[in-house]
mmCIF file of C-alpha atoms and ligand atoms in Angstrom:
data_model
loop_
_atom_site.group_PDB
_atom_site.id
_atom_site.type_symbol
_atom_site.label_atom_id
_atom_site.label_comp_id
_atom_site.label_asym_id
_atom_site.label_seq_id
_atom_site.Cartn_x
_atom_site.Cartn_y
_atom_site.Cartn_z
ATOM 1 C CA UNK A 1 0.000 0.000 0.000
ATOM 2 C CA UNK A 2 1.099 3.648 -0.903
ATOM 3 C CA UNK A 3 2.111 5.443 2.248
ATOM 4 C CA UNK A 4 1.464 9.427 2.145
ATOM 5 C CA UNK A 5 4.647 10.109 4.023
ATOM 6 C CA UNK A 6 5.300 13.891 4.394
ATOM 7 C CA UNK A 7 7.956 15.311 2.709
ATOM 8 C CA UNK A 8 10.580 18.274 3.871
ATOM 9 C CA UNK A 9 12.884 20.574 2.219
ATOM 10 C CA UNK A 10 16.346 20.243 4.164
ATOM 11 C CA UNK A 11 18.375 23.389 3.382
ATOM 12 C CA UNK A 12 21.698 24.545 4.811
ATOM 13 C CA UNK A 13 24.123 27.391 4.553
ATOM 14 C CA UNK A 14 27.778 28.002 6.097
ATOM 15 C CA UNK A 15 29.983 30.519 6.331
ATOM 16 C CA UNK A 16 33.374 31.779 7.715
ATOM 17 C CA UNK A 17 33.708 35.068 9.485
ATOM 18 C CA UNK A 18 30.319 34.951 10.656
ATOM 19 C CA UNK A 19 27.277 34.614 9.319
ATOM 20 C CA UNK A 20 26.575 35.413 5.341
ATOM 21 C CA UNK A 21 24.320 39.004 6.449
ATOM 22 C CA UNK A 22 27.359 40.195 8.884
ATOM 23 C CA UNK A 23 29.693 39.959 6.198
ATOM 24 C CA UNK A 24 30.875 36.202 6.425
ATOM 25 C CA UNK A 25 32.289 34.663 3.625
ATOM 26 C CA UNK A 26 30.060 31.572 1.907
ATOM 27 C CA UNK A 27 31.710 28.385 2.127
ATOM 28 C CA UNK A 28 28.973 26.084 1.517
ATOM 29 C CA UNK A 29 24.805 25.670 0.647
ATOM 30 C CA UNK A 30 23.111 22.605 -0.003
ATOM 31 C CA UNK A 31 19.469 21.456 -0.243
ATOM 32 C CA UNK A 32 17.888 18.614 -1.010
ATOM 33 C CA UNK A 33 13.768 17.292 -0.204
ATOM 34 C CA UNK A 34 13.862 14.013 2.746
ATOM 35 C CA UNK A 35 10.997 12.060 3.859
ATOM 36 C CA UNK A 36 10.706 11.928 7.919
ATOM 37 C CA UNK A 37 12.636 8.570 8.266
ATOM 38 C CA UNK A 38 15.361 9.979 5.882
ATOM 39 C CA UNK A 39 15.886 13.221 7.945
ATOM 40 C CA UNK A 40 18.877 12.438 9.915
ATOM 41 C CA UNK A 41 20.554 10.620 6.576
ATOM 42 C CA UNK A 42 19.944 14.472 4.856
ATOM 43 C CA UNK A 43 21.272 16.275 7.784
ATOM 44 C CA UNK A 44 23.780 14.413 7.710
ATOM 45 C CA UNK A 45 24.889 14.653 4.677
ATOM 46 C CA UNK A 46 24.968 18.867 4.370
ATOM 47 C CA UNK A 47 26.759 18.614 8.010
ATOM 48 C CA UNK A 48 29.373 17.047 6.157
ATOM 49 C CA UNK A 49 29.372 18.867 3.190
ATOM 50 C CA UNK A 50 29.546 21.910 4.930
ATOM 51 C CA UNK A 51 32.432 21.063 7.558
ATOM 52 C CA UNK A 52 34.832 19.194 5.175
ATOM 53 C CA UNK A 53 34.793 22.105 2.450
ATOM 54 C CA UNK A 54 37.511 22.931 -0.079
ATOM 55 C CA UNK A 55 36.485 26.625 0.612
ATOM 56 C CA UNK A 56 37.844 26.230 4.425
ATOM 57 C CA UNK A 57 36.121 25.250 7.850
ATOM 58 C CA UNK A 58 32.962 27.439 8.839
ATOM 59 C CA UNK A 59 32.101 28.545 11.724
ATOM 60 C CA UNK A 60 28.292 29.615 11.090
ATOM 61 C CA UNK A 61 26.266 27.159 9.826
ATOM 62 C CA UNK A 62 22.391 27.529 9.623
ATOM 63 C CA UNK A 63 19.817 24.606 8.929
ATOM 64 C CA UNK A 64 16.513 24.862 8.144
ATOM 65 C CA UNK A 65 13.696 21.799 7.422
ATOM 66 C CA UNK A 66 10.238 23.064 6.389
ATOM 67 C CA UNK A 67 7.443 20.835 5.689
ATOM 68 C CA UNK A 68 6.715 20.503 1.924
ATOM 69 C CA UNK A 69 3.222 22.299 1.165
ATOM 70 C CA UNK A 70 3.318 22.185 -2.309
ATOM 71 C CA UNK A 71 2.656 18.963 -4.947
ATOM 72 C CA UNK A 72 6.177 18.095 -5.845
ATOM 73 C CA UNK A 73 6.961 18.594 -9.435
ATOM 74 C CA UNK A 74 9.075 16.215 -11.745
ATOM 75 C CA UNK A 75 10.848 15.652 -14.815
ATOM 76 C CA UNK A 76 13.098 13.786 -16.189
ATOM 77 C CA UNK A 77 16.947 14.441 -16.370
ATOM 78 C CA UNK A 78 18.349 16.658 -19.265
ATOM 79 C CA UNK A 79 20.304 15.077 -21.996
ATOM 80 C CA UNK A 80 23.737 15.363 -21.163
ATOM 81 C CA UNK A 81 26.655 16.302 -23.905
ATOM 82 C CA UNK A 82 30.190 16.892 -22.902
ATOM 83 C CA UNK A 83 33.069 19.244 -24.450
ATOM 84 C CA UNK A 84 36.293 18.660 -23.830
ATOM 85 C CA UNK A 85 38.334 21.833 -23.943
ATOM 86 C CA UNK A 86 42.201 22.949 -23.828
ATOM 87 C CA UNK A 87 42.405 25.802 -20.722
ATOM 88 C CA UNK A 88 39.484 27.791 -19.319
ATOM 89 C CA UNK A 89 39.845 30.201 -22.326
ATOM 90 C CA UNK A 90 38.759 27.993 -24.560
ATOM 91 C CA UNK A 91 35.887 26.349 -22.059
ATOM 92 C CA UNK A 92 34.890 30.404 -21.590
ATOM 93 C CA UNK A 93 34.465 30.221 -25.709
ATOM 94 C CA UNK A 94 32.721 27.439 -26.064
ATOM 95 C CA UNK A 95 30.401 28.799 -23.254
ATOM 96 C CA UNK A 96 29.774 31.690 -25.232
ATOM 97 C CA UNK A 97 29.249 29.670 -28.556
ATOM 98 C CA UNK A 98 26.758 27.707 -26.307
ATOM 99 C CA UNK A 99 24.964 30.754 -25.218
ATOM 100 C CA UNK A 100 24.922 32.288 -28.776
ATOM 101 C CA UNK A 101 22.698 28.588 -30.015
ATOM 102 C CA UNK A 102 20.498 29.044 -26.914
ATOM 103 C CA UNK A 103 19.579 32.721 -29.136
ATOM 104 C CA UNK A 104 21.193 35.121 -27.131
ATOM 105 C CA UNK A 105 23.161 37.726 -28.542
ATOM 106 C CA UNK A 106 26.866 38.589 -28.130
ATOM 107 C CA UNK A 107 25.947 41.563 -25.884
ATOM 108 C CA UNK A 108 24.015 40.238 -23.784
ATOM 109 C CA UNK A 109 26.191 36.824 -23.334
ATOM 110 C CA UNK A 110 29.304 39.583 -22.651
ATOM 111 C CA UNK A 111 27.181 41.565 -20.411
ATOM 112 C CA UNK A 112 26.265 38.479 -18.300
ATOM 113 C CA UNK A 113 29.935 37.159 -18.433
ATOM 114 C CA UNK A 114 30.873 40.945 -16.654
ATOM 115 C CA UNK A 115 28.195 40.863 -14.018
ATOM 116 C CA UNK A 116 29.103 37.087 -12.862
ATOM 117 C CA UNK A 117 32.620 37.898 -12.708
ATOM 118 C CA UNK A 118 31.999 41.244 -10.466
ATOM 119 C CA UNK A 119 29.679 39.153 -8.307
ATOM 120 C CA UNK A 120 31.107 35.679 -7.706
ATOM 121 C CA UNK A 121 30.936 36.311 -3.858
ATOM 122 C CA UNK A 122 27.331 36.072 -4.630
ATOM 123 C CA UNK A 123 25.876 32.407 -3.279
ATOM 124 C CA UNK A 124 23.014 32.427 -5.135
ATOM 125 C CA UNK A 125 21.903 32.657 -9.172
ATOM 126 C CA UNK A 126 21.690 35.828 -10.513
ATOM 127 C CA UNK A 127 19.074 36.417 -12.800
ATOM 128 C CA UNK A 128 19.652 38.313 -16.092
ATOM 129 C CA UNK A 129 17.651 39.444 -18.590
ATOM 130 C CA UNK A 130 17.849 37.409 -21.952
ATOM 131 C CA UNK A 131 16.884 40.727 -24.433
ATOM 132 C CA UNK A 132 18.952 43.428 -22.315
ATOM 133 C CA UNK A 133 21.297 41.485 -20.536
ATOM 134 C CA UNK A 134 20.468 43.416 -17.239
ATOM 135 C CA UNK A 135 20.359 41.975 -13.664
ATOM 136 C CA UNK A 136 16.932 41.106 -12.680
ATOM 137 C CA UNK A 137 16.495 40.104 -9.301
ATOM 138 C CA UNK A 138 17.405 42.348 -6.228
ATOM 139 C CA UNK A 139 19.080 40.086 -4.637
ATOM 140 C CA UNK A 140 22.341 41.142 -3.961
ATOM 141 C CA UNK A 141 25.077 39.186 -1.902
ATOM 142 C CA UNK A 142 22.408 36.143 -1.448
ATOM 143 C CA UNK A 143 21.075 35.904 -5.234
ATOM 144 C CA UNK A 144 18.309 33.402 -5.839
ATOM 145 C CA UNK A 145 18.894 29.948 -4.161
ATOM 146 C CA UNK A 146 17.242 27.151 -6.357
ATOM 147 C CA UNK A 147 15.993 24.830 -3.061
ATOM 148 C CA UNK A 148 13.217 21.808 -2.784
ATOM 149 C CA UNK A 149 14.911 19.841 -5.044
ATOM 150 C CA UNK A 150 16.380 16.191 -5.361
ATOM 151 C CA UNK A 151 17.120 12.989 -7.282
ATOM 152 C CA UNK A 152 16.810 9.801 -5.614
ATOM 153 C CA UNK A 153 20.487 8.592 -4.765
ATOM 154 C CA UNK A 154 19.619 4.988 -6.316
ATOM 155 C CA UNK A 155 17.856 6.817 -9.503
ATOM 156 C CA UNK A 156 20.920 9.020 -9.964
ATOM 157 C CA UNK A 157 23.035 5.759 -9.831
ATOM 158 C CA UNK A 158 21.148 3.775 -12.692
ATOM 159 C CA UNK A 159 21.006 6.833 -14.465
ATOM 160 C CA UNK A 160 24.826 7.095 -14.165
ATOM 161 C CA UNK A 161 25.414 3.510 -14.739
ATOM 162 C CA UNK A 162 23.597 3.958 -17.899
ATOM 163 C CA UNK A 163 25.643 6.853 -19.326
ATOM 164 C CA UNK A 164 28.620 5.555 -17.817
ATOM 165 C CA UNK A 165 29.361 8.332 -15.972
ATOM 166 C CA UNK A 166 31.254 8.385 -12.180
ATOM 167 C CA UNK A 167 28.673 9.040 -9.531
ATOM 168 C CA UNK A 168 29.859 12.423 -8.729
ATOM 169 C CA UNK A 169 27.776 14.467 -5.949
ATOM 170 C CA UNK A 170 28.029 17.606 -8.022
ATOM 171 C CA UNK A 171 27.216 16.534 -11.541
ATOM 172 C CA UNK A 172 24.191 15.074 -9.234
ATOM 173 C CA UNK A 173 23.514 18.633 -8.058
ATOM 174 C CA UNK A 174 24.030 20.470 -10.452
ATOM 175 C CA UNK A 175 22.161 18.475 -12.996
ATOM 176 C CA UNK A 176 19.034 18.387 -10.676
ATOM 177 C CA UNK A 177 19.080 22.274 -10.326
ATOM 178 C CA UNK A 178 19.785 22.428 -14.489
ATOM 179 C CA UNK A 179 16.426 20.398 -14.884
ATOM 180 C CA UNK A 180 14.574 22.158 -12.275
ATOM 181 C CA UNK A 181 15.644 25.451 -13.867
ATOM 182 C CA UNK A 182 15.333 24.297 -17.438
ATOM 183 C CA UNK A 183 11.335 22.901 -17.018
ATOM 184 C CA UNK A 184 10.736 26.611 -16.362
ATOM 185 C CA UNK A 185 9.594 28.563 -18.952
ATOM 186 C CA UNK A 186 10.781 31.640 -18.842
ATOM 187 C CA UNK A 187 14.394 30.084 -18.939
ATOM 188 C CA UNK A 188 16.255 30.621 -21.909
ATOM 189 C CA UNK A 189 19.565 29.074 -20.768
ATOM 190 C CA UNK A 190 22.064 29.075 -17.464
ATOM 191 C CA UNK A 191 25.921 28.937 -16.856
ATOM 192 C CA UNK A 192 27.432 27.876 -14.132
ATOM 193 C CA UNK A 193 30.856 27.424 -12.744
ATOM 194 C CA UNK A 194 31.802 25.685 -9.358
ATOM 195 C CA UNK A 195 33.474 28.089 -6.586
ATOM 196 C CA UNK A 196 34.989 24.813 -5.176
ATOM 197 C CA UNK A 197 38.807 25.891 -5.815
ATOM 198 C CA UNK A 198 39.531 22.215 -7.272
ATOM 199 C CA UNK A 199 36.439 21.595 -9.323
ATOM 200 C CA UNK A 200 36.837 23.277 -13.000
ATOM 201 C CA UNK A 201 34.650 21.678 -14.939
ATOM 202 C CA UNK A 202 30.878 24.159 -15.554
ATOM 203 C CA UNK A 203 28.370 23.917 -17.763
ATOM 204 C CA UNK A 204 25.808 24.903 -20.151
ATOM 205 C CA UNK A 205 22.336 24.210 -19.714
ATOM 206 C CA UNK A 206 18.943 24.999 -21.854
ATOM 207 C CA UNK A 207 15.571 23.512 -22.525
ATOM 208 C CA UNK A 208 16.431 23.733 -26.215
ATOM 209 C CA UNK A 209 19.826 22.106 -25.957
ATOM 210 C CA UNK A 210 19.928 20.068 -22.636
ATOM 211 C CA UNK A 211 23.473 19.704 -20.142
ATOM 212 C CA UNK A 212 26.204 20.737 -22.018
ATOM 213 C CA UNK A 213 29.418 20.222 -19.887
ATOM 214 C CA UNK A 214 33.028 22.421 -20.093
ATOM 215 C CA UNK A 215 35.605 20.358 -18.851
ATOM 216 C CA UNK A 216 37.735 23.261 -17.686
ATOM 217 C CA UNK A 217 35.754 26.781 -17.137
ATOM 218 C CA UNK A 218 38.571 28.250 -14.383
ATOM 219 C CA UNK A 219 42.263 27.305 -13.616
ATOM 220 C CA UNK A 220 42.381 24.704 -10.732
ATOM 221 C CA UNK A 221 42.923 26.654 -7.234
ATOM 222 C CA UNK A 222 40.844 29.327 -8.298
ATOM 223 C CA UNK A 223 37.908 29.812 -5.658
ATOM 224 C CA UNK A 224 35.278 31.897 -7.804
ATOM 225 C CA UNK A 225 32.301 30.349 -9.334
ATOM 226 C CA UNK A 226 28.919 31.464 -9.666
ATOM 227 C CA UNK A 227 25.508 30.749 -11.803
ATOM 228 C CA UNK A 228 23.389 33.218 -14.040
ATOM 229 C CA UNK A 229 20.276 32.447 -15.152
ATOM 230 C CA UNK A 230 18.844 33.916 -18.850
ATOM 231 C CA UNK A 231 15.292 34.343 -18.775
ATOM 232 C CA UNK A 232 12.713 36.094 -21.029
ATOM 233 C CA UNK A 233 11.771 39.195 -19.251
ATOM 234 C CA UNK A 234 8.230 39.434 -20.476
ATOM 235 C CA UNK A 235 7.162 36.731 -17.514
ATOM 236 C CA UNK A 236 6.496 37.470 -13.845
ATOM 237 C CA UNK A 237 10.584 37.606 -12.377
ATOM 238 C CA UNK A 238 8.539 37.229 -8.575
ATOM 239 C CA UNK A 239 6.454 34.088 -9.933
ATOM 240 C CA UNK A 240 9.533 32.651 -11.182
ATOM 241 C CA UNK A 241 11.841 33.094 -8.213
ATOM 242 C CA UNK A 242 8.811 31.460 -6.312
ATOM 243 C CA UNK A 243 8.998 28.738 -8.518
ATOM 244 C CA UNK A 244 12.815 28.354 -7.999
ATOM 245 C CA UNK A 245 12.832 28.730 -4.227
ATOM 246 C CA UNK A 246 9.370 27.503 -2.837
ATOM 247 C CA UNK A 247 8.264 24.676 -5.677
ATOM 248 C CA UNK A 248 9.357 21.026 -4.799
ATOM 249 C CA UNK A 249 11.004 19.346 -7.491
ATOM 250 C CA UNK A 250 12.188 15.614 -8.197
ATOM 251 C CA UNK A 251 14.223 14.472 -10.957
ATOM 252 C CA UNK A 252 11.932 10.989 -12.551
ATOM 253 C CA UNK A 253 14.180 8.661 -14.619
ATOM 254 C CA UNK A 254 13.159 5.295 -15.367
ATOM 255 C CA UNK A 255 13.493 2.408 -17.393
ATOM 256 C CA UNK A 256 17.306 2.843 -17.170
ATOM 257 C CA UNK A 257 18.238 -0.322 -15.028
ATOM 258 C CA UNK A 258 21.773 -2.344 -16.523
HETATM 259 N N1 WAQ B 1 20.785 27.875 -6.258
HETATM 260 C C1 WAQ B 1 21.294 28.934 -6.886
HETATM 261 N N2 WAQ B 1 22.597 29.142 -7.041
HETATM 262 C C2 WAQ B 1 23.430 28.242 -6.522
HETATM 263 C C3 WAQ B 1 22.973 27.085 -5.849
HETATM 264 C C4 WAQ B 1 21.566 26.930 -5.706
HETATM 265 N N3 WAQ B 1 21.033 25.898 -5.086
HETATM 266 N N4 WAQ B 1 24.053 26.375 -5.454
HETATM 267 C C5 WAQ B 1 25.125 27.054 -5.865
HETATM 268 N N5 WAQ B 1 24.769 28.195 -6.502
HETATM 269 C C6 WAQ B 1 25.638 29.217 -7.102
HETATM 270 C C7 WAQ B 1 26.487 29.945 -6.087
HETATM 271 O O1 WAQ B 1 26.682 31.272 -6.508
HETATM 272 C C8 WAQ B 1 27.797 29.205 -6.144
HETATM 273 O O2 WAQ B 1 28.852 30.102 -5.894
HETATM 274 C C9 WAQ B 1 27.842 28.754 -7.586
HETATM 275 O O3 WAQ B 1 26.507 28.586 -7.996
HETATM 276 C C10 WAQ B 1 28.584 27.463 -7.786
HETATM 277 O O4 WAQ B 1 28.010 26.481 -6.941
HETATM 278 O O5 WAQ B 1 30.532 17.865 -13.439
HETATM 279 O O6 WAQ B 1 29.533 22.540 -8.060
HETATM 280 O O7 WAQ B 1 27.716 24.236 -5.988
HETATM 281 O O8 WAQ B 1 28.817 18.443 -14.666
HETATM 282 O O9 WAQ B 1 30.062 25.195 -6.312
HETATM 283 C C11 WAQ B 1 29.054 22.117 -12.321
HETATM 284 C C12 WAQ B 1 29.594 20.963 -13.120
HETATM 285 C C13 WAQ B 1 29.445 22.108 -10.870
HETATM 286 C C14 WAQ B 1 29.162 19.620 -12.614
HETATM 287 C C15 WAQ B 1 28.855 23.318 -10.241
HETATM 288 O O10 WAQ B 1 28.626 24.594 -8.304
HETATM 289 C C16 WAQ B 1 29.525 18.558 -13.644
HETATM 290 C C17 WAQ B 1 29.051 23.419 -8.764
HETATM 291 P P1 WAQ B 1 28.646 25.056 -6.800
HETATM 292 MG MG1 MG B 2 26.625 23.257 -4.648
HETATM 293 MG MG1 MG B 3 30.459 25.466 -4.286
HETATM 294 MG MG1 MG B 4 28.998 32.450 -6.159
#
C-alpha cells in the first residue's frame, strides 16, 4: 500500500567570518527534499558537506527543514553532452558559442559574463535578462537559491550507470538544479561554474539544448564560481523566483536499469 509520508525541504548554509548578512564569507549551501525517516541521513549529509569544504572550515552554519506544502513537481533528467576543452579560455568560448545557439546575442552573453565575474561572492543565481542582458532580481550578496529539489540517490546511480558516468555528488547537483531550472519557462539558458577551488569543470544548460558540460571553465585553485540564469523578461521575475525557491522538485528517470 502507498504510504502518504510527508515530505521536507532540508536546506543549509555556512559561512566563515560569521554569518553570510554580517559579512561572512560563503563556504557552503546545499538542499535537497527528505521524507521523515530519511531526515537524519539528509542532515547528515549537508553537516558534512559543509564542515569538510575545499572553501575552508565554517564557523556559522544555519539549517533549516520546512514541511513541503506544495505537490512536488518532476521531470526527467536533461540530456547530457560533454566538451572537452584545452584551458578555461577555450571552455569560456565554447560557453559563449553555447549561449549564442540558446539565441542570445553577443551583448548580452558579454554583459552576463561581466556581471558574474563582479559578483562571484554572490551564493546564489543571478538572474539576467535574456533581451537586455540586465540583472533582474534584487538580490544582492544572497542571489536566488534554487531549493526543494532532489534525485533519488539509487535513480541518480542507474542513471549514471547507464551513461557511464562516475557518480559524482556535483554533476548530481548540479544536474538536478539544471532540470529544475530548465522545465521553467521563462528560462532561456544558465551557466554555471563551481566556486569549489579544485572543481573546473561548468556547464551549459537549456531547454532547447539540454546539459552541455566544459571540462575546464577556471584554472584549478581558483575559488570563484557562480551561476546566471537567462530568462525572457516578459514573464512574472517574482512568480519565477517562487517557482525556484518555494516549488518542490524531483528528478523521474526510469526504465534505465543495466
Ligand atoms: N541555487 C542557486 N545558485 C546556486 C545554488 C543553488 N542551489 N548552489 C550554488 N549556486 C551558485 C552559487 O553562486 C555558487 O557560488 C555557484 O553557484 C557554484 O556552486 O561535473 O559545483 O555548488 O557536470 O560550487 C558544475 C559541473 C558544478 C558539474 C557546479 O557549483 C559537472 C558546482 P557550486
Ligand atoms: Mg553546490
Ligand atoms: Mg560550491
Ligand atoms: Mg557564487
Amino acid at each position: 500500500m502507498l504510504k502518504m509520508e510527508k515530505l521536507y525541504s532540508v536546506r543549509m548554509r555556512a559561512a566563515v567570518g560569521g554569518a553570510h548578512e554580517k559579512g561572512g564569507k560563503h563556504i557552503s549551501g546545499g538542499e535537497n527534499l527528505a521524507y521523515e525517516t530519511e531526515l537524519q541521513e539528509k542532515a547528515d549529509h549537508l553537516i558534512k558537506k559543509a564542515f569538510l569544504h575545499q572553501r575552508g572550515k565554517p564557523d556559522f552554519f544555519n539549517l533549516v527543514i520546512e514541511n513541503v506544502k506544495e505537490p512536488v513537481c518532476c521531470s526527467e533528467p536533461l540530456l547530457v553532452s560533454t566538451y572537452n576543452v584545452k584551458d578555461a579560455k577555450d571552455g569560456r568560448i565554447t560557453a559563449e558559442y553555447l549561449l549564442q545557439q540558446c539565441g542570445l546575442t553577443n551583448a548580452v552573453i558579454n554583459k552576463a559574463f561581466n556581471i558574474l565575474v563582479s559578483n562571484f561572492h554572490v551564493r546564489g543565481a543571478i538572474l539576467v535578462d535574456a533581451q537586455t542582458g540586465q540583472r533582474l532580481d534584487n538580490r544582492e550578496d544572497q542571489g536566488v537559491r534554487v531549493s526543494q529539489l532532489d534525485w533519488r540517490q539509487n535513480d541518480f546511480k542507474n542513471w549514471c550507470k547507464f551513461h557511464e558516468l562516475h557518480e559524482n555528488f556535483r554533476l548530481k547537483e548540479a544536474l538536478t538544479l539544471a532540470a529544475k531550472v530548465c522545465r521553467h519557462s521563462a528560462t532561456i539558458a544558465e551557466l554555471c561554474w563551481s566556486d569549489d577551488p579544485n572543481y573546473i569543470t561548468g556547464y551549459v544548460a537549456s531547454p532547447k539544448r539540454g546539459y552541455e558540460r566544459i571540462t575546464k571553465m577556471k584554472e584549478k585553485g581558483d575559488e570563484q564560481g557562480g551561476r546566471v540564469l537567462f530568462i525572457d523578461p516578459v514573464q512574472d521575475v517574482d512568480a519565477y523566483v517562487y517557482y525556484l525557491e518555494k516549488k518542490p522538485f524531483m528528478i523521474r528517470n526510469g526504465g534505465e536499469e543495466k
